mmCIF file of C-alpha atoms in Angstrom:
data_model
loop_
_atom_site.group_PDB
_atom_site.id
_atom_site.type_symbol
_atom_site.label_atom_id
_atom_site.label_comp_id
_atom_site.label_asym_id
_atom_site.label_seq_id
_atom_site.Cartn_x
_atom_site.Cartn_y
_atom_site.Cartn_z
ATOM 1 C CA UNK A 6 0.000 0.000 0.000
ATOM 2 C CA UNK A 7 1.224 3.444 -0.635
ATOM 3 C CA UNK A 8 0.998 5.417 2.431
ATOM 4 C CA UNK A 9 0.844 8.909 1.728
ATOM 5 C CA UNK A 10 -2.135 11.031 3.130
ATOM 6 C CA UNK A 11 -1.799 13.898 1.157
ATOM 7 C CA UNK A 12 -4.136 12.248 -1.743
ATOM 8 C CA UNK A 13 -7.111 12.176 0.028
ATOM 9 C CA UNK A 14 -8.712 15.597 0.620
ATOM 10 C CA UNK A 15 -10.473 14.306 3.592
ATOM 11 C CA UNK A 16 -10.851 11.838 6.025
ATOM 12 C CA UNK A 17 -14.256 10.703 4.148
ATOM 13 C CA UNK A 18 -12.060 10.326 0.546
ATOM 14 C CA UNK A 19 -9.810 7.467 2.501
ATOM 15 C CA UNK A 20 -13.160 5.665 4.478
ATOM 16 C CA UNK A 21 -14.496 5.530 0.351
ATOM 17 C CA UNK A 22 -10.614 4.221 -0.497
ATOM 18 C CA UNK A 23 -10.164 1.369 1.930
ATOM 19 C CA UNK A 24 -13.955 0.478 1.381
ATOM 20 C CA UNK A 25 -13.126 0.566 -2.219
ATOM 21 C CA UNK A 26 -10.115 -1.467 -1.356
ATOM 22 C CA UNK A 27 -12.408 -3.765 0.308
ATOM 23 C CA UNK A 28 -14.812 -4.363 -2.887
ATOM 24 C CA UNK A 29 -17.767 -4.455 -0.427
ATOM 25 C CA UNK A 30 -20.782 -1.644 -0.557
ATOM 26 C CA UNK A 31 -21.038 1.500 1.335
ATOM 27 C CA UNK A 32 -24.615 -0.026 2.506
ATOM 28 C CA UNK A 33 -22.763 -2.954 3.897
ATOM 29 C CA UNK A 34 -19.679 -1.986 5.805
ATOM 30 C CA UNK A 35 -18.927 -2.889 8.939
ATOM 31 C CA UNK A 36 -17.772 -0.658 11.466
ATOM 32 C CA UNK A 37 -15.271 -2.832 13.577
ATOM 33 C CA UNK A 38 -14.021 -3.566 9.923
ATOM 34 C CA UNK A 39 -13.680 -0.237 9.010
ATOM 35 C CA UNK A 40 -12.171 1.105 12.269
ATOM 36 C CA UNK A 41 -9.358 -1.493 12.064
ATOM 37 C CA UNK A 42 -8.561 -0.589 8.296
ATOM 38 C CA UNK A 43 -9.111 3.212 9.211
ATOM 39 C CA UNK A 44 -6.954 3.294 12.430
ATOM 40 C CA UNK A 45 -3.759 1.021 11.055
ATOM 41 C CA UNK A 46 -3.514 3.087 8.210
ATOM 42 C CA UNK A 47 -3.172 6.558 10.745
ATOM 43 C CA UNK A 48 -1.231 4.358 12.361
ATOM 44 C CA UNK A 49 1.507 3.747 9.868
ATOM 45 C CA UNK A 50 1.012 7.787 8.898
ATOM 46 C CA UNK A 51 2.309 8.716 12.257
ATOM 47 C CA UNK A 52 5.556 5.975 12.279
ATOM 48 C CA UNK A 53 6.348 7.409 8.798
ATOM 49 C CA UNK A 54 6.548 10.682 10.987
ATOM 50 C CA UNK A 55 3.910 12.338 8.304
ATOM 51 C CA UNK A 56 1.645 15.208 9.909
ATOM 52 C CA UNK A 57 -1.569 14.099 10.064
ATOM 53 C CA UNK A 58 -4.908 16.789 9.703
ATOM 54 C CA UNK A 59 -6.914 17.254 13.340
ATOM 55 C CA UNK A 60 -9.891 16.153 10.634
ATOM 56 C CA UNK A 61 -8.547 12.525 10.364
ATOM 57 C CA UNK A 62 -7.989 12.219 13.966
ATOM 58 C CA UNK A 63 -11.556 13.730 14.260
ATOM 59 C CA UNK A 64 -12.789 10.428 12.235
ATOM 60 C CA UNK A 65 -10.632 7.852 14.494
ATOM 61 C CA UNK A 66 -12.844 9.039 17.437
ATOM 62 C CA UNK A 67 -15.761 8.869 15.670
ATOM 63 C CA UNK A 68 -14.889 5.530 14.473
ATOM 64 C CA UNK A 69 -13.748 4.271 17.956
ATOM 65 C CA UNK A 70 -17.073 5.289 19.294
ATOM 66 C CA UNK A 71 -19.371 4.012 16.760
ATOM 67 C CA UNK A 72 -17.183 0.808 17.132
ATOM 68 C CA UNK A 73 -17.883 0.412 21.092
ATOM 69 C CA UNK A 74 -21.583 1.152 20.734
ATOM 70 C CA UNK A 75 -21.727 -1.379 18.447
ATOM 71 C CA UNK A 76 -19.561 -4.150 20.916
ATOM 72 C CA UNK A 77 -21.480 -2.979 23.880
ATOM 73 C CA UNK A 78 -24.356 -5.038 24.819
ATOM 74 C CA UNK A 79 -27.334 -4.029 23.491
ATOM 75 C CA UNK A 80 -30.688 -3.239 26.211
ATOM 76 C CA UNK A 81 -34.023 -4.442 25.782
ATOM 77 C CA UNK A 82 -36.185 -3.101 22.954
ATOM 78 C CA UNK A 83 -39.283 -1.246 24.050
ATOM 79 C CA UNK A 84 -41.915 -2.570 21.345
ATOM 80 C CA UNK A 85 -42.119 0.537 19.251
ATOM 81 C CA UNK A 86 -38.617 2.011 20.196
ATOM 82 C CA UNK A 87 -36.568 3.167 17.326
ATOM 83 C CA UNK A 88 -32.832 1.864 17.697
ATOM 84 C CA UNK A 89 -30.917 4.099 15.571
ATOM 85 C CA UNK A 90 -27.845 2.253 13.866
ATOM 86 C CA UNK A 91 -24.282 3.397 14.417
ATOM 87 C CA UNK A 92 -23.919 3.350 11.163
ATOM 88 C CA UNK A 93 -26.491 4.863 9.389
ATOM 89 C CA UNK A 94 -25.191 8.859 9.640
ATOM 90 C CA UNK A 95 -21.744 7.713 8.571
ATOM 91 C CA UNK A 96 -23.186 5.669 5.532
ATOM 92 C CA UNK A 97 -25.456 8.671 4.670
ATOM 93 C CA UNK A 98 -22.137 10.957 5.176
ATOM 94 C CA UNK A 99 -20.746 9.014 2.774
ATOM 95 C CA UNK A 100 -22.905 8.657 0.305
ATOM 96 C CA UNK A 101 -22.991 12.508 0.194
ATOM 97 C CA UNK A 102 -19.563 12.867 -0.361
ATOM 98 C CA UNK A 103 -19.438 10.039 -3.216
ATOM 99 C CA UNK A 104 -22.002 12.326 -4.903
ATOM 100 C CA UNK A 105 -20.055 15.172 -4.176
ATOM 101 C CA UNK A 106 -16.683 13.233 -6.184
ATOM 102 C CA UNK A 107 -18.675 12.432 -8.594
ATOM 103 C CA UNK A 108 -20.122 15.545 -9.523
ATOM 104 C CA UNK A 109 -17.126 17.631 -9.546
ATOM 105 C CA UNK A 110 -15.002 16.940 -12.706
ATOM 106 C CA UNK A 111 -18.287 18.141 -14.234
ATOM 107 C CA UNK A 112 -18.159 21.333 -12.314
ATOM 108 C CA UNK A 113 -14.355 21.746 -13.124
ATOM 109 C CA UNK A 114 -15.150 21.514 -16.746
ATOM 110 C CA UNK A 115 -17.916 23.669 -16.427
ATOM 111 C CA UNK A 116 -15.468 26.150 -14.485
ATOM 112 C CA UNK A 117 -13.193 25.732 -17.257
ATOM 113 C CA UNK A 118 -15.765 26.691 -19.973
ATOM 114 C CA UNK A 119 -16.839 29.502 -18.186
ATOM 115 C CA UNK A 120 -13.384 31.109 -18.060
ATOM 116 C CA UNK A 121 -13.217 31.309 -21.491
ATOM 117 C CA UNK A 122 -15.305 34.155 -21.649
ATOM 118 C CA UNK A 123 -14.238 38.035 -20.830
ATOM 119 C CA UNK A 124 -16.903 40.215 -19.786
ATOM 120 C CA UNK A 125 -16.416 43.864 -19.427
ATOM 121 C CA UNK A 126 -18.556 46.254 -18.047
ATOM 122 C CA UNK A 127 -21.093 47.996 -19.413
ATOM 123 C CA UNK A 128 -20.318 51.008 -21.743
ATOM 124 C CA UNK A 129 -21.996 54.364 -21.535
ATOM 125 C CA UNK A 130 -24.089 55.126 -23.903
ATOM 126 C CA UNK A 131 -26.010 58.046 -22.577
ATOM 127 C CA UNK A 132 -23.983 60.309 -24.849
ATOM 128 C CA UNK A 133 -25.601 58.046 -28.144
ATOM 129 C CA UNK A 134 -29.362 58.264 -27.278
ATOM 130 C CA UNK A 135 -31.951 60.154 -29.282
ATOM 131 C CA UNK A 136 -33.480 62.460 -26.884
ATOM 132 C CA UNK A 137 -36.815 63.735 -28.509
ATOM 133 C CA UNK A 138 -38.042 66.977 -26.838
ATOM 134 C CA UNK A 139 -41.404 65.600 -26.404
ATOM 135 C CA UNK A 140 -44.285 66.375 -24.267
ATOM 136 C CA UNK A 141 -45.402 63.925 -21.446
ATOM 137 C CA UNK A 142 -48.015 62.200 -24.013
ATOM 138 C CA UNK A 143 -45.524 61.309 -26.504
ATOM 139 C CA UNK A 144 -42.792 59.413 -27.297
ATOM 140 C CA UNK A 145 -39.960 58.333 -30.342
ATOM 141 C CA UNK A 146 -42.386 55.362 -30.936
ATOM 142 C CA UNK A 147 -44.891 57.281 -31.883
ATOM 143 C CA UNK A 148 -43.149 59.416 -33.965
ATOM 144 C CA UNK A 149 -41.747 56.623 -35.987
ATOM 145 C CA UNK A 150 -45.440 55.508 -36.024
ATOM 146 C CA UNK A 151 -46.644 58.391 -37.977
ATOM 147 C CA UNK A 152 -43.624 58.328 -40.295
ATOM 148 C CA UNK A 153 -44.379 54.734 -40.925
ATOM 149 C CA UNK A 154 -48.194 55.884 -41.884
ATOM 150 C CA UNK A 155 -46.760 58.558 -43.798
ATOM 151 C CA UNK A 156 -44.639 56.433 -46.204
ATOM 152 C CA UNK A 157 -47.143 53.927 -46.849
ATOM 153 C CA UNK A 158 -49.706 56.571 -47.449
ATOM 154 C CA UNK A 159 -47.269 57.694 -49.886
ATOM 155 C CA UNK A 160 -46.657 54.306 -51.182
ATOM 156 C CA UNK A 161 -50.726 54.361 -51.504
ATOM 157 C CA UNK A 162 -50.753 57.572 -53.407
ATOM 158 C CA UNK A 163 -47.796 56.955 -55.590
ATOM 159 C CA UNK A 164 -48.520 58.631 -59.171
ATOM 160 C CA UNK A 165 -48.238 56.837 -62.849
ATOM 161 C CA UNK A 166 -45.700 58.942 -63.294
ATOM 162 C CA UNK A 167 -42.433 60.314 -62.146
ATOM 163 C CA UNK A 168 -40.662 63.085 -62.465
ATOM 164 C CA UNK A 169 -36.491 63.003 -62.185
ATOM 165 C CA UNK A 170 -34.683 65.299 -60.095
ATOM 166 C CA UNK A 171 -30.736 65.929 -59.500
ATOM 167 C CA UNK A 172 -31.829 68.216 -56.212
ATOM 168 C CA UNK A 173 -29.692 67.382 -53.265
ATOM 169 C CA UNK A 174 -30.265 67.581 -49.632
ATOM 170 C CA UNK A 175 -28.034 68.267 -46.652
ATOM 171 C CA UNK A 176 -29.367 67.531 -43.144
ATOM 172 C CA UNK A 177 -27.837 70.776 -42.029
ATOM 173 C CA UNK A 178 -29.368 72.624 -45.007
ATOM 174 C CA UNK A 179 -32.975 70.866 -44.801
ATOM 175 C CA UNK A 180 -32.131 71.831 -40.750
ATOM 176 C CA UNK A 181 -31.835 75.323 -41.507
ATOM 177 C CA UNK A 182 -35.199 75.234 -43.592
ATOM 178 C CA UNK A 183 -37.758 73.199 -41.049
ATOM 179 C CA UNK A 184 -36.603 75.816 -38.268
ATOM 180 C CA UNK A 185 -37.383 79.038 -40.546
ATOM 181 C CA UNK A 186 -40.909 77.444 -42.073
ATOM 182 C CA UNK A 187 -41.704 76.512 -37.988
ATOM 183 C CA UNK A 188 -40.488 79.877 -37.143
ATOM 184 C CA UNK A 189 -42.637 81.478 -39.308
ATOM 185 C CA UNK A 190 -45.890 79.784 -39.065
ATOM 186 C CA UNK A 191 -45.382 78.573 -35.452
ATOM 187 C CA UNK A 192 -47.174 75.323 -35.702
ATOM 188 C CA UNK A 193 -46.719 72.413 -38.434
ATOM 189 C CA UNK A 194 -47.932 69.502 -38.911
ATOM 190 C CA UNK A 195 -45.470 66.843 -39.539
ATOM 191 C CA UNK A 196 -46.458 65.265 -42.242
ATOM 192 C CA UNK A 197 -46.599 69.025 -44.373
ATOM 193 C CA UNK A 198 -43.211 69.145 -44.075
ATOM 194 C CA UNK A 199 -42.403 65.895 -46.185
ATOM 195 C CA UNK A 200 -43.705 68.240 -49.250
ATOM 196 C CA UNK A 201 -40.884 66.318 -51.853
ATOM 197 C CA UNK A 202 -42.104 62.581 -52.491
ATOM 198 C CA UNK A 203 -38.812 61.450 -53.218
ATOM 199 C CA UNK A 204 -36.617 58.880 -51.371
ATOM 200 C CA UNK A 205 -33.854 60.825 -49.995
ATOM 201 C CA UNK A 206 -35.549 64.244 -49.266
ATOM 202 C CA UNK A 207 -38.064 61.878 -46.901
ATOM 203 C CA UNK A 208 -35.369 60.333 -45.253
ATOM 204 C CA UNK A 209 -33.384 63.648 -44.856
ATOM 205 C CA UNK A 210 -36.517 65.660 -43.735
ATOM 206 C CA UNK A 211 -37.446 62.931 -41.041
ATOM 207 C CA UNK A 212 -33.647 62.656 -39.584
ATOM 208 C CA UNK A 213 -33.321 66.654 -39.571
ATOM 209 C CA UNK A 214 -36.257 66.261 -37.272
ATOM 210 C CA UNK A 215 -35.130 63.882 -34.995
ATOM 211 C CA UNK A 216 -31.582 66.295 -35.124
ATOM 212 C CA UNK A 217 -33.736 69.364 -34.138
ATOM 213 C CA UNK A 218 -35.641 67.805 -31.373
ATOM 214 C CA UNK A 219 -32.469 66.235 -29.906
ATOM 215 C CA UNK A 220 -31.115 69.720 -30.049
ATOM 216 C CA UNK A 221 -33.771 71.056 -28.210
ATOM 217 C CA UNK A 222 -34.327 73.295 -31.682
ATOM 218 C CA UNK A 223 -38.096 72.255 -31.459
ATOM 219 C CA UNK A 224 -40.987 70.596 -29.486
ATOM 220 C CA UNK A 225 -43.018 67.583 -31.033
ATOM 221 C CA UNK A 226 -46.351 67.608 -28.983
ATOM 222 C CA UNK A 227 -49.340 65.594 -29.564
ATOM 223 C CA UNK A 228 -52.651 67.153 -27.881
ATOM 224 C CA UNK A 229 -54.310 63.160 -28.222
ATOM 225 C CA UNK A 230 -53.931 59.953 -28.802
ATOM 226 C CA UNK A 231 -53.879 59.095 -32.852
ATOM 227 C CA UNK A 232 -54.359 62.929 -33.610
ATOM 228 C CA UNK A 233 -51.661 64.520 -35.609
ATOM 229 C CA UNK A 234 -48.004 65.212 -34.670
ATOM 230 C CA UNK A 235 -47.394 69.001 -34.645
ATOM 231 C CA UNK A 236 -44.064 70.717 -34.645
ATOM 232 C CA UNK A 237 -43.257 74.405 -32.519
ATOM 233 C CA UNK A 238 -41.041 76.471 -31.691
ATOM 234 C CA UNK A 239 -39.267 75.855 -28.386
ATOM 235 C CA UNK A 240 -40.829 78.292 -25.394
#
């Protein structure tokens, strides 16, 4: 037998070895058996001078005392009277810890999959959001909501024909022109201000919006619910 101590992790890991060494099942050892094996191998720890854990000698007393109980004569039975066997809490302790060997490769691997990923922490983003300059009754979604009914109204009232146009837009310059037509008539409705059909002077006119409000350049209120969007001046 190789005595070293230092491969067990606990007094419990060498009871499972020598009952493994034993071939016999944890439901059937015997204490005295078990004591014996236990105790001589302590024993030959402590003439090979090794340092032996308080835990182990914990276990010898444990083992010593479970042995007597089981030696010492046993009193009369009350009829009903539950005799509680020696062994039952150390089988029950070591069935435990066989599920607890068992288990654990899986939770090393699982330990080892896990630290293969790198968190950081979350990034600011504050400086990134869309802040609308909305009133208390409405929001981006409903915004995006008319601008949605818009286009497909526009889909809806596409003409026959088209017309071609080499006109380009700036979001600063189409900027510049929703502030002075607000300025001057106070009050617009949203959808007058997509007056050009075309693809890019829709998309232009809608994000110049959106740059405006987050600007705090102008207010987007909405007196009710599914009533038009209007577009002011900001107070």
């Amino acid at each position: 037998m190789d005595f070293t101590i230092d491969k067990f992790s606990g007094p419990l890991d060498l009871l499972l070895h020598l009952i493994k060494q034993s071939n016999i099942d944890i439901y059937d050892i015997k204490i005295e058996d078990i004591t014996n094996q236990y105790l001589d191998y302590i024993k030959k720890m402590k003439e090979l001078n090794l340092n032996i854990a308080s835990s182990y000698l914990v276990m010898s007393a444990e083992l010593i005392e479970m042995k007597a109980a089981m030696l010492l004569p046993k009193p009369e039975i009350i009829e009903d009277e539950y005799e509680e066997d020696p062994r039952e809490k150390l089988i029950q302790r070591l069935i435990e810890y066989q599920n607890y060997k068992e288990i654990l490769p899986k939770l090393h691997e699982l330990e080892f999959d896990r630290k293969q990923y790198y968190t950081k922490k979350a990034s600011d983003i504050s400086d990134y959001d869309i802040k609308t300059n909305l009133n208390d009754d409405v929001d981006l979604s409903d915004l995006l909501q008319a601008f949605e009914k818009f286009l497909q109204k526009k889909e809806d009232n596409k003409p026959l024909n088209t017309k071609i146009t080499t006109k380009e837009y700036s979001i600063t310059k189409r900027s510049k022109e929703i502030r002075n037509i607000i300025r001057e008539k106070k009050q617009v409705n949203f959808v007058e201000l997509f007056d050009e059909k075309t693809k890019s002077y829709v998309v232009i006119t809608f994000l110049s919006i959106l740059v405006l409000s987050k600007n705090n350049e102008i207010k987007i209120i909405q007196e009710n619910n599914f009533e038009n969007i209007m577009l002011c001046e900001v107070s």
